[in-house]
């Protein structure tokens, strides 16, 4: 009887961890996805639904002309990734990211944010 309980418990645990392993999707971002911010952000910070692999995860930020405005290699920590930004003037910027999550699945996406003029 005790063995049967152990087996059932192990099975439920395995099912539970499989269900929890969705891919790493963007959970939240700073600046917020699609937002207009009054002052130029100093960095972009992305948080994912799962931990990501630093070696195979990156982000790029480009201005309206397609020029890079991020300061290069993104820093990854756990489930988040950040990159510093050059000083941004008013305009719309696109953030493109691709990540490899710890479950070995690749995901990618992009969004824009706008720095408002004053
Ligand atoms: Cu996955």
mmCIF file of N, CA and C and ligand atoms in Angstrom:
data_model
loop_
_atom_site.group_PDB
_atom_site.id
_atom_site.type_symbol
_atom_site.label_atom_id
_atom_site.label_comp_id
_atom_site.label_asym_id
_atom_site.label_seq_id
_atom_site.Cartn_x
_atom_site.Cartn_y
_atom_site.Cartn_z
ATOM 1 N N UNK A 1 0.845 -1.203 0.000
ATOM 2 C CA UNK A 1 0.000 0.000 0.000
ATOM 3 C C UNK A 1 0.877 1.249 0.000
ATOM 4 N N UNK A 2 1.880 1.221 0.829
ATOM 5 C CA UNK A 2 2.760 2.380 0.885
ATOM 6 C C UNK A 2 3.463 2.598 -0.458
ATOM 7 N N UNK A 3 3.867 1.500 -1.090
ATOM 8 C CA UNK A 3 4.530 1.604 -2.396
ATOM 9 C C UNK A 3 3.585 2.231 -3.423
ATOM 10 N N UNK A 4 2.334 1.787 -3.399
ATOM 11 C CA UNK A 4 1.377 2.341 -4.365
ATOM 12 C C UNK A 4 1.234 3.854 -4.169
ATOM 13 N N UNK A 5 1.177 4.285 -2.951
ATOM 14 C CA UNK A 5 1.056 5.730 -2.675
ATOM 15 C C UNK A 5 2.284 6.463 -3.216
ATOM 16 N N UNK A 6 3.456 5.876 -3.023
ATOM 17 C CA UNK A 6 4.677 6.504 -3.512
ATOM 18 C C UNK A 6 4.637 6.641 -5.029
ATOM 19 N N UNK A 7 4.184 5.575 -5.706
ATOM 20 C CA UNK A 7 4.135 5.614 -7.171
ATOM 21 C C UNK A 7 3.161 6.685 -7.647
ATOM 22 N N UNK A 8 2.008 6.732 -7.033
ATOM 23 C CA UNK A 8 1.020 7.747 -7.421
ATOM 24 C C UNK A 8 1.583 9.141 -7.182
ATOM 25 N N UNK A 9 2.252 9.314 -6.077
ATOM 26 C CA UNK A 9 2.826 10.625 -5.757
ATOM 27 C C UNK A 9 3.868 11.024 -6.800
ATOM 28 N N UNK A 10 4.715 10.063 -7.188
ATOM 29 C CA UNK A 10 5.753 10.362 -8.177
ATOM 30 C C UNK A 10 5.124 10.736 -9.509
ATOM 31 N N UNK A 11 4.064 10.028 -9.894
ATOM 32 C CA UNK A 11 3.401 10.283 -11.162
ATOM 33 C C UNK A 11 2.811 11.694 -11.178
ATOM 34 N N UNK A 12 2.162 12.059 -10.117
ATOM 35 C CA UNK A 12 1.555 13.395 -10.038
ATOM 36 C C UNK A 12 2.649 14.455 -10.099
ATOM 37 N N UNK A 13 3.776 14.183 -9.468
ATOM 38 C CA UNK A 13 4.881 15.146 -9.473
ATOM 39 C C UNK A 13 5.420 15.336 -10.887
ATOM 40 N N UNK A 14 5.561 14.231 -11.619
ATOM 41 C CA UNK A 14 6.069 14.317 -12.989
ATOM 42 C C UNK A 14 5.083 15.092 -13.867
ATOM 43 N N UNK A 15 3.813 14.772 -13.772
ATOM 44 C CA UNK A 15 2.802 15.490 -14.547
ATOM 45 C C UNK A 15 2.827 16.969 -14.214
ATOM 46 N N UNK A 16 2.950 17.257 -12.943
ATOM 47 C CA UNK A 16 2.956 18.649 -12.513
ATOM 48 C C UNK A 16 4.114 19.404 -13.107
ATOM 49 N N UNK A 17 5.302 18.795 -13.152
ATOM 50 C CA UNK A 17 6.455 19.523 -13.667
ATOM 51 C C UNK A 17 6.379 19.672 -15.181
ATOM 52 N N UNK A 18 5.785 18.704 -15.875
ATOM 53 C CA UNK A 18 5.608 18.847 -17.323
ATOM 54 C C UNK A 18 4.664 20.006 -17.614
ATOM 55 N N UNK A 19 3.590 20.077 -16.858
ATOM 56 C CA UNK A 19 2.615 21.153 -17.073
ATOM 57 C C UNK A 19 3.250 22.507 -16.813
ATOM 58 N N UNK A 20 4.183 22.557 -15.875
ATOM 59 C CA UNK A 20 4.808 23.833 -15.522
ATOM 60 C C UNK A 20 5.827 24.262 -16.570
ATOM 61 N N UNK A 21 6.263 23.311 -17.416
ATOM 62 C CA UNK A 21 7.283 23.645 -18.397
ATOM 63 C C UNK A 21 6.704 24.168 -19.695
ATOM 64 N N UNK A 22 6.004 25.265 -19.619
ATOM 65 C CA UNK A 22 5.692 25.978 -20.849
ATOM 66 C C UNK A 22 7.006 26.584 -21.316
ATOM 67 N N UNK A 23 7.026 27.127 -22.494
ATOM 68 C CA UNK A 23 8.259 27.761 -22.949
ATOM 69 C C UNK A 23 8.456 29.089 -22.224
ATOM 70 N N UNK A 24 9.608 29.676 -22.483
ATOM 71 C CA UNK A 24 9.873 30.982 -21.878
ATOM 72 C C UNK A 24 9.215 32.069 -22.715
ATOM 73 N N UNK A 25 8.081 32.539 -22.259
ATOM 74 C CA UNK A 25 7.422 33.648 -22.931
ATOM 75 C C UNK A 25 7.676 34.928 -22.151
ATOM 76 N N UNK A 26 7.554 36.023 -22.836
ATOM 77 C CA UNK A 26 7.745 37.309 -22.184
ATOM 78 C C UNK A 26 6.645 37.516 -21.154
ATOM 79 N N UNK A 27 7.033 37.711 -19.932
ATOM 80 C CA UNK A 27 6.072 37.899 -18.852
ATOM 81 C C UNK A 27 5.821 39.384 -18.637
ATOM 82 N N UNK A 28 6.883 40.152 -18.561
ATOM 83 C CA UNK A 28 6.718 41.610 -18.451
ATOM 84 C C UNK A 28 7.978 42.292 -18.946
ATOM 85 N N UNK A 29 7.830 43.544 -19.274
ATOM 86 C CA UNK A 29 8.937 44.297 -19.839
ATOM 87 C C UNK A 29 8.955 45.700 -19.289
ATOM 88 N N UNK A 30 10.156 46.269 -19.241
ATOM 89 C CA UNK A 30 10.326 47.669 -18.890
ATOM 90 C C UNK A 30 11.247 48.292 -19.926
ATOM 91 N N UNK A 31 10.807 49.296 -20.688
ATOM 92 C CA UNK A 31 9.476 49.920 -20.665
ATOM 93 C C UNK A 31 8.381 48.909 -21.036
ATOM 94 N N UNK A 32 7.166 49.185 -20.601
ATOM 95 C CA UNK A 32 6.052 48.291 -20.874
ATOM 96 C C UNK A 32 5.848 48.125 -22.379
ATOM 97 N N UNK A 33 5.445 46.934 -22.788
ATOM 98 C CA UNK A 33 5.160 46.646 -24.196
ATOM 99 C C UNK A 33 4.132 47.645 -24.729
ATOM 100 N N UNK A 34 4.488 48.313 -25.824
ATOM 101 C CA UNK A 34 3.553 49.218 -26.485
ATOM 102 C C UNK A 34 3.351 50.557 -25.794
ATOM 103 N N UNK A 35 4.135 50.818 -24.760
ATOM 104 C CA UNK A 35 3.891 52.026 -23.967
ATOM 105 C C UNK A 35 4.557 53.261 -24.562
ATOM 106 N N UNK A 36 4.116 54.415 -24.113
ATOM 107 C CA UNK A 36 4.807 55.670 -24.382
ATOM 108 C C UNK A 36 5.326 56.178 -23.047
ATOM 109 N N UNK A 37 6.623 56.413 -23.002
ATOM 110 C CA UNK A 37 7.221 56.881 -21.758
ATOM 111 C C UNK A 37 7.652 58.333 -21.929
ATOM 112 N N UNK A 38 7.528 59.101 -20.863
ATOM 113 C CA UNK A 38 7.811 60.532 -20.936
ATOM 114 C C UNK A 38 9.305 60.798 -21.070
ATOM 115 N N UNK A 39 10.108 60.029 -20.352
ATOM 116 C CA UNK A 39 11.549 60.259 -20.422
ATOM 117 C C UNK A 39 12.256 59.011 -20.929
ATOM 118 N N UNK A 40 13.385 59.209 -21.559
ATOM 119 C CA UNK A 40 14.110 58.107 -22.181
ATOM 120 C C UNK A 40 14.586 57.110 -21.137
ATOM 121 N N UNK A 41 14.265 55.820 -21.307
ATOM 122 C CA UNK A 41 14.735 54.806 -20.370
ATOM 123 C C UNK A 41 16.237 54.593 -20.541
ATOM 124 N N UNK A 42 16.917 54.187 -19.490
ATOM 125 C CA UNK A 42 18.356 53.927 -19.539
ATOM 126 C C UNK A 42 18.655 52.487 -19.918
ATOM 127 N N UNK A 43 17.633 51.635 -19.797
ATOM 128 C CA UNK A 43 17.828 50.227 -20.126
ATOM 129 C C UNK A 43 16.491 49.585 -20.457
ATOM 130 N N UNK A 44 16.585 48.443 -21.127
ATOM 131 C CA UNK A 44 15.411 47.613 -21.359
ATOM 132 C C UNK A 44 15.569 46.379 -20.501
ATOM 133 N N UNK A 45 14.517 45.998 -19.820
ATOM 134 C CA UNK A 45 14.565 44.835 -18.946
ATOM 135 C C UNK A 45 13.381 43.931 -19.266
ATOM 136 N N UNK A 46 13.669 42.660 -19.536
ATOM 137 C CA UNK A 46 12.634 41.698 -19.891
ATOM 138 C C UNK A 46 12.614 40.569 -18.874
ATOM 139 N N UNK A 47 11.418 40.176 -18.483
ATOM 140 C CA UNK A 47 11.286 39.057 -17.564
ATOM 141 C C UNK A 47 10.450 37.978 -18.232
ATOM 142 N N UNK A 48 10.928 36.746 -18.172
ATOM 143 C CA UNK A 48 10.282 35.633 -18.859
ATOM 144 C C UNK A 48 9.607 34.691 -17.878
ATOM 145 N N UNK A 49 8.780 33.810 -18.433
ATOM 146 C CA UNK A 49 8.015 32.887 -17.601
ATOM 147 C C UNK A 49 8.844 31.706 -17.141
ATOM 148 N N UNK A 50 10.112 31.690 -17.517
ATOM 149 C CA UNK A 50 10.962 30.548 -17.208
ATOM 150 C C UNK A 50 12.421 31.026 -17.255
ATOM 151 N N UNK A 51 13.294 30.375 -16.569
ATOM 152 C CA UNK A 51 14.704 30.750 -16.634
ATOM 153 C C UNK A 51 15.245 30.543 -18.045
ATOM 154 N N UNK A 52 16.201 31.367 -18.425
ATOM 155 C CA UNK A 52 16.741 31.312 -19.782
ATOM 156 C C UNK A 52 18.251 31.111 -19.743
ATOM 157 N N UNK A 53 18.774 30.623 -20.860
ATOM 158 C CA UNK A 53 20.204 30.348 -20.971
ATOM 159 C C UNK A 53 20.924 31.586 -21.500
ATOM 160 N N UNK A 54 21.873 32.086 -20.755
ATOM 161 C CA UNK A 54 22.560 33.321 -21.126
ATOM 162 C C UNK A 54 23.255 33.213 -22.485
ATOM 163 N N UNK A 55 23.857 32.056 -22.767
ATOM 164 C CA UNK A 55 24.658 31.913 -23.982
ATOM 165 C C UNK A 55 23.841 32.009 -25.261
ATOM 166 N N UNK A 56 22.558 31.686 -25.174
ATOM 167 C CA UNK A 56 21.739 31.618 -26.384
ATOM 168 C C UNK A 56 20.540 32.555 -26.327
ATOM 169 N N UNK A 57 20.660 33.585 -25.522
ATOM 170 C CA UNK A 57 19.560 34.527 -25.374
ATOM 171 C C UNK A 57 20.088 35.933 -25.602
ATOM 172 N N UNK A 58 19.348 36.724 -26.338
ATOM 173 C CA UNK A 58 19.815 38.082 -26.587
ATOM 174 C C UNK A 58 18.650 39.005 -26.889
ATOM 175 N N UNK A 59 18.941 40.277 -26.840
ATOM 176 C CA UNK A 59 17.944 41.261 -27.237
ATOM 177 C C UNK A 59 18.640 42.383 -27.986
ATOM 178 N N UNK A 60 17.896 43.000 -28.883
ATOM 179 C CA UNK A 60 18.381 44.146 -29.640
ATOM 180 C C UNK A 60 17.304 45.218 -29.615
ATOM 181 N N UNK A 61 17.742 46.441 -29.557
ATOM 182 C CA UNK A 61 16.815 47.564 -29.621
ATOM 183 C C UNK A 61 17.235 48.438 -30.787
ATOM 184 N N UNK A 62 16.287 48.767 -31.640
ATOM 185 C CA UNK A 62 16.597 49.580 -32.822
ATOM 186 C C UNK A 62 15.666 50.783 -32.896
ATOM 187 N N UNK A 63 16.179 51.847 -33.526
ATOM 188 C CA UNK A 63 15.348 53.035 -33.697
ATOM 189 C C UNK A 63 14.548 52.936 -35.001
ATOM 190 N N UNK A 64 13.866 54.005 -35.359
ATOM 191 C CA UNK A 64 13.008 54.001 -36.538
ATOM 192 C C UNK A 64 13.746 53.750 -37.847
ATOM 193 N N UNK A 65 15.074 53.985 -37.840
ATOM 194 C CA UNK A 65 15.887 53.736 -39.032
ATOM 195 C C UNK A 65 16.557 52.370 -39.005
ATOM 196 N N UNK A 66 16.281 51.606 -37.976
ATOM 197 C CA UNK A 66 16.879 50.282 -37.874
ATOM 198 C C UNK A 66 18.257 50.267 -37.233
ATOM 199 N N UNK A 67 18.713 51.419 -36.730
ATOM 200 C CA UNK A 67 20.037 51.488 -36.093
ATOM 201 C C UNK A 67 19.958 50.974 -34.650
ATOM 202 N N UNK A 68 20.973 50.227 -34.261
ATOM 203 C CA UNK A 68 21.009 49.705 -32.894
ATOM 204 C C UNK A 68 21.177 50.837 -31.891
ATOM 205 N N UNK A 69 20.391 50.804 -30.849
ATOM 206 C CA UNK A 69 20.523 51.797 -29.784
ATOM 207 C C UNK A 69 20.784 51.150 -28.425
ATOM 208 N N UNK A 70 20.926 49.817 -28.420
ATOM 209 C CA UNK A 70 21.298 49.163 -27.165
ATOM 210 C C UNK A 70 22.823 49.176 -27.055
ATOM 211 N N UNK A 71 23.298 48.913 -25.874
ATOM 212 C CA UNK A 71 24.739 48.994 -25.647
ATOM 213 C C UNK A 71 25.443 47.648 -25.747
ATOM 214 N N UNK A 72 24.861 46.744 -26.528
ATOM 215 C CA UNK A 72 25.555 45.483 -26.758
ATOM 216 C C UNK A 72 25.018 44.341 -25.929
ATOM 217 N N UNK A 73 25.888 43.453 -25.579
ATOM 218 C CA UNK A 73 25.498 42.177 -24.982
ATOM 219 C C UNK A 73 24.579 42.335 -23.776
ATOM 220 N N UNK A 74 23.461 41.649 -23.841
ATOM 221 C CA UNK A 74 22.496 41.688 -22.755
ATOM 222 C C UNK A 74 22.991 40.846 -21.582
ATOM 223 N N UNK A 75 22.612 41.268 -20.402
ATOM 224 C CA UNK A 75 22.969 40.507 -19.203
ATOM 225 C C UNK A 75 21.773 39.664 -18.794
ATOM 226 N N UNK A 76 22.031 38.379 -18.570
ATOM 227 C CA UNK A 76 20.973 37.447 -18.195
ATOM 228 C C UNK A 76 21.161 37.028 -16.751
ATOM 229 N N UNK A 77 20.066 37.025 -16.029
ATOM 230 C CA UNK A 77 20.086 36.537 -14.657
ATOM 231 C C UNK A 77 18.779 35.802 -14.395
ATOM 232 N N UNK A 78 18.855 34.505 -14.219
ATOM 233 C CA UNK A 78 17.645 33.719 -13.939
ATOM 234 C C UNK A 78 16.661 33.800 -15.090
ATOM 235 N N UNK A 79 15.509 34.407 -14.835
ATOM 236 C CA UNK A 79 14.488 34.509 -15.887
ATOM 237 C C UNK A 79 14.412 35.925 -16.454
ATOM 238 N N UNK A 80 15.444 36.733 -16.230
ATOM 239 C CA UNK A 80 15.383 38.093 -16.760
ATOM 240 C C UNK A 80 16.620 38.439 -17.578
ATOM 241 N N UNK A 81 16.457 39.422 -18.427
ATOM 242 C CA UNK A 81 17.515 39.840 -19.334
ATOM 243 C C UNK A 81 17.413 41.352 -19.473
ATOM 244 N N UNK A 82 18.547 42.018 -19.422
ATOM 245 C CA UNK A 82 18.531 43.479 -19.535
ATOM 246 C C UNK A 82 19.685 43.952 -20.396
ATOM 247 N N UNK A 83 19.481 45.100 -21.018
ATOM 248 C CA UNK A 83 20.535 45.712 -21.809
ATOM 249 C C UNK A 83 20.451 47.214 -21.641
ATOM 250 N N UNK A 84 21.608 47.851 -21.501
ATOM 251 C CA UNK A 84 21.660 49.303 -21.399
ATOM 252 C C UNK A 84 21.337 49.940 -22.739
ATOM 253 N N UNK A 85 20.894 51.184 -22.694
ATOM 254 C CA UNK A 85 20.531 51.904 -23.910
ATOM 255 C C UNK A 85 21.390 53.158 -24.072
ATOM 256 N N UNK A 86 21.654 53.506 -25.325
ATOM 257 C CA UNK A 86 22.246 54.806 -25.603
ATOM 258 C C UNK A 86 21.207 55.866 -25.251
ATOM 259 N N UNK A 87 21.586 57.128 -25.263
ATOM 260 C CA UNK A 87 20.585 58.141 -24.914
ATOM 261 C C UNK A 87 19.614 58.278 -26.085
ATOM 262 N N UNK A 88 18.357 58.057 -25.794
ATOM 263 C CA UNK A 88 17.323 58.014 -26.831
ATOM 264 C C UNK A 88 16.635 59.358 -26.974
ATOM 265 N N UNK A 89 16.435 59.759 -28.212
ATOM 266 C CA UNK A 89 15.611 60.944 -28.457
ATOM 267 C C UNK A 89 14.169 60.478 -28.636
ATOM 268 N N UNK A 90 13.261 61.428 -28.807
ATOM 269 C CA UNK A 90 11.858 61.080 -28.982
ATOM 270 C C UNK A 90 11.697 60.209 -30.225
ATOM 271 N N UNK A 91 10.852 59.227 -30.138
ATOM 272 C CA UNK A 91 10.642 58.338 -31.276
ATOM 273 C C UNK A 91 10.176 56.979 -30.810
ATOM 274 N N UNK A 92 9.943 56.101 -31.775
ATOM 275 C CA UNK A 92 9.490 54.749 -31.468
ATOM 276 C C UNK A 92 10.639 53.768 -31.674
ATOM 277 N N UNK A 93 10.795 52.873 -30.746
ATOM 278 C CA UNK A 93 11.896 51.906 -30.756
ATOM 279 C C UNK A 93 11.340 50.490 -30.711
ATOM 280 N N UNK A 94 12.052 49.591 -31.379
ATOM 281 C CA UNK A 94 11.619 48.198 -31.375
ATOM 282 C C UNK A 94 12.608 47.334 -30.604
ATOM 283 N N UNK A 95 12.064 46.514 -29.742
ATOM 284 C CA UNK A 95 12.854 45.557 -28.972
ATOM 285 C C UNK A 95 12.625 44.176 -29.571
ATOM 286 N N UNK A 96 13.700 43.525 -30.014
ATOM 287 C CA UNK A 96 13.594 42.146 -30.518
ATOM 288 C C UNK A 96 14.358 41.251 -29.557
ATOM 289 N N UNK A 97 13.728 40.170 -29.177
ATOM 290 C CA UNK A 97 14.394 39.255 -28.253
ATOM 291 C C UNK A 97 14.278 37.829 -28.752
ATOM 292 N N UNK A 98 15.259 37.033 -28.474
ATOM 293 C CA UNK A 98 15.111 35.597 -28.638
ATOM 294 C C UNK A 98 15.837 34.912 -27.499
ATOM 295 N N UNK A 99 15.226 33.901 -26.989
ATOM 296 C CA UNK A 99 15.787 33.225 -25.816
ATOM 297 C C UNK A 99 15.728 31.708 -25.979
ATOM 298 N N UNK A 100 16.647 31.069 -25.315
ATOM 299 C CA UNK A 100 16.608 29.619 -25.163
ATOM 300 C C UNK A 100 16.299 29.370 -23.701
ATOM 301 N N UNK A 101 15.176 28.722 -23.453
ATOM 302 C CA UNK A 101 14.803 28.489 -22.065
ATOM 303 C C UNK A 101 15.472 27.225 -21.556
ATOM 304 N N UNK A 102 15.427 27.044 -20.263
ATOM 305 C CA UNK A 102 16.109 25.903 -19.653
ATOM 306 C C UNK A 102 15.509 24.571 -20.088
ATOM 307 N N UNK A 103 14.303 24.588 -20.666
ATOM 308 C CA UNK A 103 13.725 23.343 -21.192
ATOM 309 C C UNK A 103 14.147 23.125 -22.652
ATOM 310 N N UNK A 104 15.126 23.905 -23.112
ATOM 311 C CA UNK A 104 15.761 23.788 -24.436
ATOM 312 C C UNK A 104 14.882 24.252 -25.595
ATOM 313 N N UNK A 105 13.806 24.959 -25.313
ATOM 314 C CA UNK A 105 12.969 25.481 -26.385
ATOM 315 C C UNK A 105 13.337 26.930 -26.684
ATOM 316 N N UNK A 106 13.330 27.263 -27.956
ATOM 317 C CA UNK A 106 13.616 28.634 -28.361
ATOM 318 C C UNK A 106 12.312 29.390 -28.574
ATOM 319 N N UNK A 107 12.287 30.600 -28.110
ATOM 320 C CA UNK A 107 11.152 31.475 -28.396
ATOM 321 C C UNK A 107 11.717 32.843 -28.755
ATOM 322 N N UNK A 108 10.919 33.604 -29.478
ATOM 323 C CA UNK A 108 11.354 34.951 -29.845
ATOM 324 C C UNK A 108 10.147 35.840 -30.023
ATOM 325 N N UNK A 109 10.406 37.130 -30.027
ATOM 326 C CA UNK A 109 9.314 38.065 -30.192
ATOM 327 C C UNK A 109 9.843 39.476 -30.277
ATOM 328 N N UNK A 110 8.958 40.395 -30.492
ATOM 329 C CA UNK A 110 9.365 41.793 -30.521
ATOM 330 C C UNK A 110 8.200 42.670 -30.115
ATOM 331 N N UNK A 111 8.526 43.868 -29.701
ATOM 332 C CA UNK A 111 7.500 44.850 -29.350
ATOM 333 C C UNK A 111 8.114 46.234 -29.477
ATOM 334 N N UNK A 112 7.268 47.242 -29.443
ATOM 335 C CA UNK A 112 7.785 48.604 -29.533
ATOM 336 C C UNK A 112 7.428 49.388 -28.277
ATOM 337 N N UNK A 113 8.193 50.423 -28.061
ATOM 338 C CA UNK A 113 7.821 51.437 -27.067
ATOM 339 C C UNK A 113 8.190 52.783 -27.661
ATOM 340 N N UNK A 114 7.574 53.814 -27.170
ATOM 341 C CA UNK A 114 7.787 55.156 -27.709
ATOM 342 C C UNK A 114 8.264 56.089 -26.618
ATOM 343 N N UNK A 115 9.285 56.853 -26.969
ATOM 344 C CA UNK A 115 9.729 57.910 -26.062
ATOM 345 C C UNK A 115 9.034 59.181 -26.532
ATOM 346 N N UNK A 116 8.246 59.774 -25.640
ATOM 347 C CA UNK A 116 7.474 60.951 -26.015
ATOM 348 C C UNK A 116 8.333 62.197 -26.117
ATOM 349 N N UNK A 117 7.951 63.080 -26.992
ATOM 350 C CA UNK A 117 8.673 64.349 -27.104
ATOM 351 C C UNK A 117 8.177 65.331 -26.065
ATOM 352 N N UNK A 118 8.988 66.315 -25.739
ATOM 353 C CA UNK A 118 8.538 67.311 -24.770
ATOM 354 C C UNK A 118 8.759 68.700 -25.341
HETATM 355 CU CU1 LIG B 1 9.313 24.858 -23.627
#
